[in-house]
Amino acid sequence: MSARPSQLPRWIEIGLLPILNVLLALMVAGLILWTIGADPFDAIVILVKGAFGSGYAWGYTLYYATSFIFTGLAVAVAFHAGLFNIGGEGQAVLGGLGAGAMALAFDDILPAPVLVPLAILASAVFGAAWAIVPAYLQAYRGSHIVITTIMFNFLASSLMVFLLVDVFRDPGQMSTQSRTFTEAATLPEMATVFSWVGIKIPSTPLNLSLVWALICCVLVTVFIWRSRLGYEIRATGLSPRAAIYAGIKPAHVTLIAMAISGALAGSVGVNEILGVQHRLLLEFVAGAGFTGIAVALMGRNHPFGIVLASILFGALYQGGAEIAFEIPTITREMIITIQGLIILFSGALAYMNRPWVERLYLRLTASPVTEAPVHG
């Protein structure tokens, strides 16, 4: 998937146009809220205050945003190769399985400085391995990656149920979850990290995986725009035929791009399993794999845009919960509707505002025509 050729500067492409799309989505959402008797302006105030009004609110917003950064980057890397990876949900499940299995196996043996990096590596390897199979089927057997990645989401969910029921379930418990990890296999909260330097912030689920997510943003930027392999991925995504003419092997690129994409999606397990839950359990991904598609679309497949879009969706999650608590007429389903409108305007209708914005920009920046002197 590639963006259309542009005469617009980057600040309009990745800044102004997404903001206009979000404002339109909020206007439509406001109309819906008004029809059910709720005050849209009150709802927006509660949403903004609930998402950014305190250190506690910021902690939860950034905690949600961390998972969206991982899945947004995963979708973006596949997009650059011309691949539509809808399997982020399943790859995140396998990433959590890898991190959890490593923690359960060695949390009584290895110290945290050794075990935590190994668990992070395991989450990436498991996510990559789960993405490699659909990539191979597309590259060498002609299967469509959209279909196979969707099916692999269901397979990952079923596999996790089987393992938690028959392998990892804590003996003596009926709930489908493993035992709690020891402290050696947990990522510290950001509140704990800040307390090491004497700064007090509220205790929230926000943990050190946010730092890992930002490092991944830098690594993806360098890889996609500053490396030879990244150039091959972008060339294949823009024109597979031209890539072949240049000596690039699209099948090879497909495998590499999907492996990196799966590794990034698998890192959701770092945030959830190592950072918050501290045990292996079901449904910890909570739709982050699918939200990553909207995040990548809104962020124009660039890590900087993905960080901003992730914070927006994190704010919608956190602020939406506050709205549902404060205004009884607005249910959780209504919040999901608002999120769906933003996905609609940022994805399917992403270029709806582009024509008039482009005309306005060209008119404002056009050079004045000077009349030629008349010689008589």
mmCIF file of C-alpha atoms in Angstrom:
data_model
loop_
_atom_site.group_PDB
_atom_site.id
_atom_site.type_symbol
_atom_site.label_atom_id
_atom_site.label_comp_id
_atom_site.label_asym_id
_atom_site.label_seq_id
_atom_site.Cartn_x
_atom_site.Cartn_y
_atom_site.Cartn_z
ATOM 1 C CA MET A 1 0.000 0.000 0.000
ATOM 2 C CA SER A 2 1.543 3.278 -0.982
ATOM 3 C CA ALA A 3 0.584 6.891 -0.742
ATOM 4 C CA ARG A 4 -0.360 8.750 -3.918
ATOM 5 C CA PRO A 5 2.176 11.161 -5.469
ATOM 6 C CA SER A 6 2.120 14.477 -3.659
ATOM 7 C CA GLN A 7 2.741 18.163 -4.336
ATOM 8 C CA LEU A 8 2.172 18.861 -0.681
ATOM 9 C CA PRO A 9 4.889 19.299 1.963
ATOM 10 C CA ARG A 10 5.338 16.677 4.631
ATOM 11 C CA TRP A 11 3.842 18.832 7.391
ATOM 12 C CA ILE A 12 0.536 18.829 5.519
ATOM 13 C CA GLU A 13 0.702 15.128 4.581
ATOM 14 C CA ILE A 14 1.521 13.745 8.022
ATOM 15 C CA GLY A 15 0.243 16.601 10.162
ATOM 16 C CA LEU A 16 -2.598 18.712 8.813
ATOM 17 C CA LEU A 17 -4.524 16.063 6.858
ATOM 18 C CA PRO A 18 -4.710 13.543 9.762
ATOM 19 C CA ILE A 19 -5.809 16.345 12.102
ATOM 20 C CA LEU A 20 -8.594 17.334 9.688
ATOM 21 C CA ASN A 21 -9.692 13.700 9.459
ATOM 22 C CA VAL A 22 -9.833 13.392 13.250
ATOM 23 C CA LEU A 23 -11.806 16.643 13.562
ATOM 24 C CA LEU A 24 -14.335 15.419 10.991
ATOM 25 C CA ALA A 25 -14.661 12.113 12.838
ATOM 26 C CA LEU A 26 -15.228 13.971 16.122
ATOM 27 C CA MET A 27 -17.856 16.180 14.466
ATOM 28 C CA VAL A 28 -19.775 13.128 13.244
ATOM 29 C CA ALA A 29 -19.374 11.502 16.658
ATOM 30 C CA GLY A 30 -20.662 14.709 18.240
ATOM 31 C CA LEU A 31 -23.790 14.545 16.096
ATOM 32 C CA ILE A 32 -24.375 10.963 17.219
ATOM 33 C CA LEU A 33 -23.955 11.924 20.876
ATOM 34 C CA TRP A 34 -26.320 14.862 20.405
ATOM 35 C CA THR A 35 -29.012 12.559 18.949
ATOM 36 C CA ILE A 36 -28.924 10.346 22.067
ATOM 37 C CA GLY A 37 -29.278 13.352 24.355
ATOM 38 C CA ALA A 38 -25.673 13.768 25.478
ATOM 39 C CA ASP A 39 -23.779 17.049 25.300
ATOM 40 C CA PRO A 40 -20.876 16.545 22.838
ATOM 41 C CA PHE A 41 -18.836 19.393 24.341
ATOM 42 C CA ASP A 42 -19.118 17.960 27.851
ATOM 43 C CA ALA A 43 -18.060 14.570 26.464
ATOM 44 C CA ILE A 44 -14.989 16.061 24.766
ATOM 45 C CA VAL A 45 -13.988 17.923 27.925
ATOM 46 C CA ILE A 46 -14.291 14.719 29.971
ATOM 47 C CA LEU A 47 -12.355 12.767 27.343
ATOM 48 C CA VAL A 48 -9.469 15.252 27.212
ATOM 49 C CA LYS A 49 -9.367 15.647 30.981
ATOM 50 C CA GLY A 50 -9.576 11.892 31.506
ATOM 51 C CA ALA A 51 -6.720 11.270 29.078
ATOM 52 C CA PHE A 52 -4.363 14.178 29.845
ATOM 53 C CA GLY A 53 -5.671 15.927 32.943
ATOM 54 C CA SER A 54 -3.314 14.372 35.503
ATOM 55 C CA GLY A 55 -0.191 12.278 35.837
ATOM 56 C CA TYR A 56 -2.406 9.271 36.493
ATOM 57 C CA ALA A 57 -4.315 9.907 33.241
ATOM 58 C CA TRP A 58 -1.091 10.371 31.276
ATOM 59 C CA GLY A 59 0.237 7.086 32.675
ATOM 60 C CA TYR A 60 -2.730 5.085 31.423
ATOM 61 C CA THR A 61 -2.792 6.894 28.060
ATOM 62 C CA LEU A 62 0.880 6.137 27.424
ATOM 63 C CA TYR A 63 0.438 2.563 28.634
ATOM 64 C CA TYR A 64 -2.218 1.944 25.974
ATOM 65 C CA ALA A 65 -0.148 3.869 23.411
ATOM 66 C CA THR A 66 2.854 1.587 23.991
ATOM 67 C CA SER A 67 1.084 -1.474 22.600
ATOM 68 C CA PHE A 68 -0.263 0.578 19.679
ATOM 69 C CA ILE A 69 3.256 1.774 18.807
ATOM 70 C CA PHE A 70 4.398 -1.842 18.490
ATOM 71 C CA THR A 71 1.468 -2.952 16.328
ATOM 72 C CA GLY A 72 1.464 0.292 14.292
ATOM 73 C CA LEU A 73 5.136 -0.185 13.435
ATOM 74 C CA ALA A 74 4.422 -3.813 12.543
ATOM 75 C CA VAL A 75 1.708 -2.848 10.071
ATOM 76 C CA ALA A 76 3.835 -0.012 8.638
ATOM 77 C CA VAL A 77 6.860 -2.196 7.869
ATOM 78 C CA ALA A 78 4.632 -4.657 6.004
ATOM 79 C CA PHE A 79 2.928 -1.743 4.181
ATOM 80 C CA HIS A 80 6.272 -0.502 2.886
ATOM 81 C CA ALA A 81 6.792 -3.921 1.278
ATOM 82 C CA GLY A 82 3.307 -3.827 -0.284
ATOM 83 C CA LEU A 83 1.919 -6.328 2.248
ATOM 84 C CA PHE A 84 -1.231 -5.953 4.336
ATOM 85 C CA ASN A 85 -0.465 -7.700 7.603
ATOM 86 C CA ILE A 86 -3.746 -8.219 9.453
ATOM 87 C CA GLY A 87 -2.162 -10.843 11.673
ATOM 88 C CA GLY A 88 -0.791 -8.472 14.320
ATOM 89 C CA GLU A 89 -3.288 -9.817 16.841
ATOM 90 C CA GLY A 90 -2.050 -13.405 16.510
ATOM 91 C CA GLN A 91 1.609 -12.367 16.328
ATOM 92 C CA ALA A 92 1.149 -10.384 19.549
ATOM 93 C CA VAL A 93 -0.373 -13.475 21.201
ATOM 94 C CA LEU A 94 2.639 -15.548 20.171
ATOM 95 C CA GLY A 95 4.977 -12.799 21.357
ATOM 96 C CA GLY A 96 3.357 -12.909 24.771
ATOM 97 C CA LEU A 97 3.638 -16.694 24.727
ATOM 98 C CA GLY A 98 7.358 -16.458 23.998
ATOM 99 C CA ALA A 99 7.990 -13.923 26.763
ATOM 100 C CA GLY A 100 5.814 -15.856 29.223
ATOM 101 C CA ALA A 101 7.389 -19.221 28.443
ATOM 102 C CA MET A 102 10.877 -17.795 28.930
ATOM 103 C CA ALA A 103 9.849 -16.204 32.227
ATOM 104 C CA LEU A 104 8.183 -19.380 33.540
ATOM 105 C CA ALA A 105 11.182 -21.495 32.595
ATOM 106 C CA PHE A 106 13.958 -19.367 34.066
ATOM 107 C CA ASP A 107 12.552 -16.874 36.590
ATOM 108 C CA ASP A 108 13.874 -18.980 39.483
ATOM 109 C CA ILE A 109 17.306 -19.368 37.915
ATOM 110 C CA LEU A 110 18.370 -16.235 36.055
ATOM 111 C CA PRO A 111 18.681 -12.690 37.426
ATOM 112 C CA ALA A 112 16.576 -9.894 35.939
ATOM 113 C CA PRO A 113 19.407 -8.272 33.899
ATOM 114 C CA VAL A 114 19.794 -11.558 32.011
ATOM 115 C CA LEU A 115 16.243 -12.882 31.969
ATOM 116 C CA VAL A 116 14.375 -9.733 30.871
ATOM 117 C CA PRO A 117 16.440 -9.221 27.668
ATOM 118 C CA LEU A 118 16.030 -12.933 26.883
ATOM 119 C CA ALA A 119 12.256 -12.675 27.358
ATOM 120 C CA ILE A 120 12.118 -9.587 25.104
ATOM 121 C CA LEU A 121 14.112 -11.488 22.487
ATOM 122 C CA ALA A 122 11.785 -14.489 22.830
ATOM 123 C CA SER A 123 8.701 -12.319 22.256
ATOM 124 C CA ALA A 124 10.231 -10.957 19.053
ATOM 125 C CA VAL A 125 11.344 -14.396 17.829
ATOM 126 C CA PHE A 126 7.948 -16.008 18.500
ATOM 127 C CA GLY A 127 6.113 -13.143 16.762
ATOM 128 C CA ALA A 128 8.474 -13.311 13.779
ATOM 129 C CA ALA A 129 8.154 -17.085 13.515
ATOM 130 C CA TRP A 130 4.345 -16.788 13.472
ATOM 131 C CA ALA A 131 4.500 -14.203 10.674
ATOM 132 C CA ILE A 132 7.031 -16.107 8.579
ATOM 133 C CA VAL A 133 4.560 -18.889 7.734
ATOM 134 C CA PRO A 134 1.982 -16.667 5.927
ATOM 135 C CA ALA A 135 4.889 -14.840 4.301
ATOM 136 C CA TYR A 136 6.296 -18.101 2.951
ATOM 137 C CA LEU A 137 2.867 -19.183 1.704
ATOM 138 C CA GLN A 138 2.492 -15.891 -0.198
ATOM 139 C CA ALA A 139 6.054 -15.765 -1.516
ATOM 140 C CA TYR A 140 6.331 -19.371 -2.708
ATOM 141 C CA ARG A 141 2.823 -20.841 -2.852
ATOM 142 C CA GLY A 142 0.695 -17.906 -4.048
ATOM 143 C CA SER A 143 -1.560 -17.674 -0.988
ATOM 144 C CA HIS A 144 -2.914 -14.205 -0.217
ATOM 145 C CA ILE A 145 -1.345 -12.818 2.925
ATOM 146 C CA VAL A 146 -4.557 -11.095 4.060
ATOM 147 C CA ILE A 147 -6.405 -14.417 4.189
ATOM 148 C CA THR A 148 -3.608 -16.380 5.816
ATOM 149 C CA THR A 149 -2.835 -13.765 8.479
ATOM 150 C CA ILE A 150 -6.524 -13.601 9.418
ATOM 151 C CA MET A 151 -6.624 -17.365 9.801
ATOM 152 C CA PHE A 152 -3.429 -17.329 11.830
ATOM 153 C CA ASN A 153 -5.093 -14.985 14.311
ATOM 154 C CA PHE A 154 -7.638 -17.706 15.080
ATOM 155 C CA LEU A 155 -4.926 -20.369 15.201
ATOM 156 C CA ALA A 156 -2.889 -18.302 17.677
ATOM 157 C CA SER A 157 -5.913 -17.825 19.917
ATOM 158 C CA SER A 158 -6.716 -21.549 19.858
ATOM 159 C CA LEU A 159 -3.092 -22.481 20.517
ATOM 160 C CA MET A 160 -2.944 -20.178 23.530
ATOM 161 C CA VAL A 161 -6.143 -21.691 24.967
ATOM 162 C CA PHE A 162 -4.736 -25.199 24.592
ATOM 163 C CA LEU A 163 -1.414 -24.296 26.200
ATOM 164 C CA LEU A 164 -2.974 -22.436 29.116
ATOM 165 C CA VAL A 165 -5.435 -25.234 29.828
ATOM 166 C CA ASP A 166 -3.123 -28.223 29.412
ATOM 167 C CA VAL A 167 0.454 -26.970 29.843
ATOM 168 C CA PHE A 168 0.913 -23.662 31.650
ATOM 169 C CA ARG A 169 -2.114 -23.554 33.975
ATOM 170 C CA ASP A 170 -1.178 -23.180 37.601
ATOM 171 C CA PRO A 171 -1.956 -26.511 39.357
ATOM 172 C CA GLY A 172 -4.861 -26.255 41.767
ATOM 173 C CA GLN A 173 -6.509 -23.325 39.958
ATOM 174 C CA MET A 174 -9.494 -23.338 37.602
ATOM 175 C CA SER A 175 -8.654 -20.043 35.891
ATOM 176 C CA THR A 176 -6.826 -20.264 32.572
ATOM 177 C CA GLN A 177 -3.655 -18.498 33.559
ATOM 178 C CA SER A 178 -0.159 -19.449 34.607
ATOM 179 C CA ARG A 179 1.439 -18.842 37.968
ATOM 180 C CA THR A 180 2.733 -15.365 38.698
ATOM 181 C CA PHE A 181 6.325 -14.717 37.634
ATOM 182 C CA THR A 182 8.977 -13.946 40.191
ATOM 183 C CA GLU A 183 10.317 -10.398 40.345
ATOM 184 C CA ALA A 184 13.253 -11.372 38.115
ATOM 185 C CA ALA A 185 10.908 -11.650 35.106
ATOM 186 C CA THR A 186 9.073 -8.342 35.448
ATOM 187 C CA LEU A 187 9.636 -4.921 33.923
ATOM 188 C CA PRO A 188 9.501 -2.128 36.513
ATOM 189 C CA GLU A 189 6.789 0.517 36.370
ATOM 190 C CA MET A 190 7.818 3.988 35.246
ATOM 191 C CA ALA A 191 6.774 5.230 38.702
ATOM 192 C CA THR A 192 9.457 2.963 40.166
ATOM 193 C CA VAL A 193 12.021 4.076 37.592
ATOM 194 C CA PHE A 194 11.378 7.757 38.288
ATOM 195 C CA SER A 195 11.590 7.135 42.036
ATOM 196 C CA TRP A 196 15.195 5.968 41.520
ATOM 197 C CA VAL A 197 16.098 9.571 40.624
ATOM 198 C CA GLY A 198 13.858 11.116 43.267
ATOM 199 C CA ILE A 199 10.881 12.000 41.044
ATOM 200 C CA LYS A 200 7.411 10.974 42.194
ATOM 201 C CA ILE A 201 4.725 10.138 39.629
ATOM 202 C CA PRO A 202 1.454 8.210 40.158
ATOM 203 C CA SER A 203 1.592 4.421 39.992
ATOM 204 C CA THR A 204 0.050 3.216 36.725
ATOM 205 C CA PRO A 205 0.559 0.243 34.358
ATOM 206 C CA LEU A 206 3.021 2.357 32.343
ATOM 207 C CA ASN A 207 6.333 0.508 32.425
ATOM 208 C CA LEU A 208 9.787 0.422 30.828
ATOM 209 C CA SER A 209 8.449 -1.166 27.634
ATOM 210 C CA LEU A 210 7.608 2.393 26.513
ATOM 211 C CA VAL A 211 11.352 3.001 26.214
ATOM 212 C CA TRP A 212 11.708 -0.171 24.138
ATOM 213 C CA ALA A 213 8.836 0.990 21.888
ATOM 214 C CA LEU A 214 10.562 4.343 21.254
ATOM 215 C CA ILE A 215 13.852 2.553 20.523
ATOM 216 C CA CYS A 216 11.962 0.407 17.994
ATOM 217 C CA CYS A 217 10.714 3.622 16.330
ATOM 218 C CA VAL A 218 14.305 4.824 15.860
ATOM 219 C CA LEU A 219 15.457 1.416 14.623
ATOM 220 C CA VAL A 220 12.610 1.181 12.104
ATOM 221 C CA THR A 221 13.333 4.716 10.837
ATOM 222 C CA VAL A 222 16.998 3.915 10.264
ATOM 223 C CA PHE A 223 16.205 0.528 8.754
ATOM 224 C CA ILE A 224 13.526 1.647 6.304
ATOM 225 C CA TRP A 225 15.094 4.944 5.147
ATOM 226 C CA ARG A 226 18.825 4.453 5.738
ATOM 227 C CA SER A 227 19.623 0.815 4.912
ATOM 228 C CA ARG A 228 19.962 -1.123 1.680
ATOM 229 C CA LEU A 229 17.435 -3.725 2.823
ATOM 230 C CA GLY A 230 14.994 -0.973 3.712
ATOM 231 C CA TYR A 231 15.428 0.488 0.250
ATOM 232 C CA GLU A 232 14.674 -2.934 -1.271
ATOM 233 C CA ILE A 233 11.534 -3.204 0.865
ATOM 234 C CA ARG A 234 10.299 0.235 -0.252
ATOM 235 C CA ALA A 235 11.170 -0.466 -3.885
ATOM 236 C CA THR A 236 9.273 -3.750 -3.817
ATOM 237 C CA GLY A 237 6.271 -2.076 -2.218
ATOM 238 C CA LEU A 238 6.166 0.706 -4.798
ATOM 239 C CA SER A 239 6.735 -1.458 -7.885
ATOM 240 C CA PRO A 240 7.489 -5.199 -7.691
ATOM 241 C CA ARG A 241 8.283 -5.324 -11.428
ATOM 242 C CA ALA A 242 10.790 -2.495 -11.191
ATOM 243 C CA ALA A 243 12.297 -4.176 -8.143
ATOM 244 C CA ILE A 244 12.827 -7.390 -10.091
ATOM 245 C CA TYR A 245 14.417 -5.392 -12.937
ATOM 246 C CA ALA A 246 16.796 -3.890 -10.345
ATOM 247 C CA GLY A 247 17.829 -7.354 -9.163
ATOM 248 C CA ILE A 248 15.700 -7.429 -6.017
ATOM 249 C CA LYS A 249 13.996 -10.704 -5.085
ATOM 250 C CA PRO A 250 10.405 -9.935 -3.947
ATOM 251 C CA ALA A 251 10.019 -13.332 -2.249
ATOM 252 C CA HIS A 252 13.111 -12.650 -0.139
ATOM 253 C CA VAL A 253 11.808 -9.172 0.713
ATOM 254 C CA THR A 254 8.405 -10.588 1.676
ATOM 255 C CA LEU A 255 9.962 -12.994 4.184
ATOM 256 C CA ILE A 256 12.175 -10.341 5.764
ATOM 257 C CA ALA A 257 9.475 -7.660 5.957
ATOM 258 C CA MET A 258 6.955 -10.021 7.539
ATOM 259 C CA ALA A 259 9.538 -11.375 10.007
ATOM 260 C CA ILE A 260 10.305 -7.835 11.187
ATOM 261 C CA SER A 261 6.607 -7.016 11.248
ATOM 262 C CA GLY A 262 5.860 -10.094 13.350
ATOM 263 C CA ALA A 263 8.730 -9.348 15.734
ATOM 264 C CA LEU A 264 7.378 -5.837 16.334
ATOM 265 C CA ALA A 265 3.836 -7.094 16.904
ATOM 266 C CA GLY A 266 5.163 -9.781 19.226
ATOM 267 C CA SER A 267 6.667 -7.063 21.420
ATOM 268 C CA VAL A 268 3.156 -6.309 22.703
ATOM 269 C CA GLY A 269 3.864 -9.235 25.028
ATOM 270 C CA VAL A 270 6.686 -7.220 26.591
ATOM 271 C CA ASN A 271 4.280 -4.460 27.592
ATOM 272 C CA GLU A 272 1.441 -6.697 28.740
ATOM 273 C CA ILE A 273 2.987 -9.926 30.023
ATOM 274 C CA LEU A 274 6.292 -8.685 31.455
ATOM 275 C CA GLY A 275 5.209 -5.142 32.283
ATOM 276 C CA VAL A 276 1.665 -5.427 33.665
ATOM 277 C CA GLN A 277 0.160 -8.911 34.065
ATOM 278 C CA HIS A 278 3.294 -10.740 35.283
ATOM 279 C CA ARG A 279 1.707 -14.030 34.255
ATOM 280 C CA LEU A 280 0.529 -15.738 31.072
ATOM 281 C CA LEU A 281 -3.205 -15.385 30.423
ATOM 282 C CA LEU A 282 -5.820 -15.117 27.677
ATOM 283 C CA GLU A 283 -7.055 -11.989 25.872
ATOM 284 C CA PHE A 284 -4.148 -9.808 26.977
ATOM 285 C CA VAL A 285 -3.795 -8.312 23.478
ATOM 286 C CA ALA A 286 -7.313 -6.766 23.690
ATOM 287 C CA GLY A 287 -7.540 -5.747 20.016
ATOM 288 C CA ALA A 288 -4.208 -3.903 19.846
ATOM 289 C CA GLY A 289 -3.303 -5.850 16.712
ATOM 290 C CA PHE A 290 -6.283 -4.502 14.803
ATOM 291 C CA THR A 291 -5.942 -0.983 16.227
ATOM 292 C CA GLY A 292 -2.387 -0.991 14.876
ATOM 293 C CA ILE A 293 -3.823 -0.923 11.332
ATOM 294 C CA ALA A 294 -5.593 2.372 12.018
ATOM 295 C CA VAL A 295 -2.540 3.717 13.835
ATOM 296 C CA ALA A 296 -0.295 2.986 10.841
ATOM 297 C CA LEU A 297 -2.796 4.526 8.416
ATOM 298 C CA MET A 298 -3.163 7.661 10.492
ATOM 299 C CA GLY A 299 0.590 7.907 11.033
ATOM 300 C CA ARG A 300 1.243 7.608 7.276
ATOM 301 C CA ASN A 301 3.449 4.564 7.987
ATOM 302 C CA HIS A 302 6.135 6.772 9.529
ATOM 303 C CA PRO A 303 7.349 6.072 13.095
ATOM 304 C CA PHE A 304 6.912 9.698 14.159
ATOM 305 C CA GLY A 305 3.333 9.748 12.903
ATOM 306 C CA ILE A 306 2.723 6.347 14.492
ATOM 307 C CA VAL A 307 3.795 7.655 17.920
ATOM 308 C CA LEU A 308 1.364 10.578 17.623
ATOM 309 C CA ALA A 309 -1.467 8.333 16.379
ATOM 310 C CA SER A 310 -0.774 5.843 19.187
ATOM 311 C CA ILE A 311 -1.085 8.590 21.794
ATOM 312 C CA LEU A 312 -4.383 9.639 20.190
ATOM 313 C CA PHE A 313 -5.786 6.114 20.365
ATOM 314 C CA GLY A 314 -4.398 5.693 23.881
ATOM 315 C CA ALA A 315 -6.262 8.863 24.815
ATOM 316 C CA LEU A 316 -9.446 7.506 23.253
ATOM 317 C CA TYR A 317 -9.129 4.313 25.306
ATOM 318 C CA GLN A 318 -8.398 6.092 28.586
ATOM 319 C CA GLY A 319 -10.634 9.119 28.018
ATOM 320 C CA GLY A 320 -13.393 6.899 26.633
ATOM 321 C CA ALA A 321 -13.465 4.903 29.857
ATOM 322 C CA GLU A 322 -13.857 8.160 31.784
ATOM 323 C CA ILE A 323 -16.755 9.238 29.536
ATOM 324 C CA ALA A 324 -18.522 5.916 30.014
ATOM 325 C CA PHE A 325 -18.105 6.364 33.797
ATOM 326 C CA GLU A 326 -19.177 10.013 33.966
ATOM 327 C CA ILE A 327 -22.061 10.009 31.434
ATOM 328 C CA PRO A 328 -24.307 6.940 31.822
ATOM 329 C CA THR A 329 -26.030 7.502 28.446
ATOM 330 C CA ILE A 330 -22.698 6.984 26.666
ATOM 331 C CA THR A 331 -21.895 3.290 26.827
ATOM 332 C CA ARG A 332 -18.629 1.517 26.122
ATOM 333 C CA GLU A 333 -20.079 0.484 22.740
ATOM 334 C CA MET A 334 -20.577 4.169 21.901
ATOM 335 C CA ILE A 335 -16.903 4.789 22.624
ATOM 336 C CA ILE A 336 -16.015 1.950 20.257
ATOM 337 C CA THR A 337 -18.235 3.646 17.659
ATOM 338 C CA ILE A 338 -16.272 6.885 18.046
ATOM 339 C CA GLN A 339 -13.027 4.951 17.633
ATOM 340 C CA GLY A 340 -14.493 3.288 14.541
ATOM 341 C CA LEU A 341 -15.362 6.683 13.053
ATOM 342 C CA ILE A 342 -11.792 7.851 13.529
ATOM 343 C CA ILE A 343 -10.538 4.666 11.866
ATOM 344 C CA LEU A 344 -13.007 5.246 9.002
ATOM 345 C CA PHE A 345 -11.976 8.850 8.398
ATOM 346 C CA SER A 346 -8.267 8.082 8.866
ATOM 347 C CA GLY A 347 -8.257 4.958 6.747
ATOM 348 C CA ALA A 348 -10.914 4.534 4.069
ATOM 349 C CA LEU A 349 -11.538 8.297 3.795
ATOM 350 C CA ALA A 350 -7.948 9.378 4.454
ATOM 351 C CA TYR A 351 -7.672 11.345 1.196
ATOM 352 C CA MET A 352 -11.149 12.865 1.218
ATOM 353 C CA ASN A 353 -9.855 16.313 2.270
ATOM 354 C CA ARG A 354 -6.740 16.161 0.137
ATOM 355 C CA PRO A 355 -8.063 17.717 -3.133
ATOM 356 C CA TRP A 356 -9.316 20.990 -1.611
ATOM 357 C CA VAL A 357 -6.307 21.230 0.731
ATOM 358 C CA GLU A 358 -3.980 20.768 -2.246
ATOM 359 C CA ARG A 359 -5.822 23.398 -4.326
ATOM 360 C CA LEU A 360 -5.739 25.850 -1.409
ATOM 361 C CA TYR A 361 -2.034 25.243 -0.795
ATOM 362 C CA LEU A 362 -1.113 25.690 -4.477
ATOM 363 C CA ARG A 363 -3.163 28.888 -4.691
ATOM 364 C CA LEU A 364 -1.549 30.356 -1.570
ATOM 365 C CA THR A 365 1.989 29.455 -2.645
ATOM 366 C CA ALA A 366 1.677 30.330 -6.352
ATOM 367 C CA SER A 367 4.193 32.961 -7.540
ATOM 368 C CA PRO A 368 2.607 36.187 -8.861
ATOM 369 C CA VAL A 369 2.713 36.477 -12.671
ATOM 370 C CA THR A 370 4.739 39.507 -13.823
ATOM 371 C CA GLU A 371 3.735 41.178 -17.082
ATOM 372 C CA ALA A 372 6.379 41.463 -19.794
ATOM 373 C CA PRO A 373 7.441 45.046 -20.608
ATOM 374 C CA VAL A 374 5.949 46.522 -23.812
ATOM 375 C CA HIS A 375 8.453 47.986 -26.276
ATOM 376 C CA GLY A 376 7.094 50.547 -28.755
#
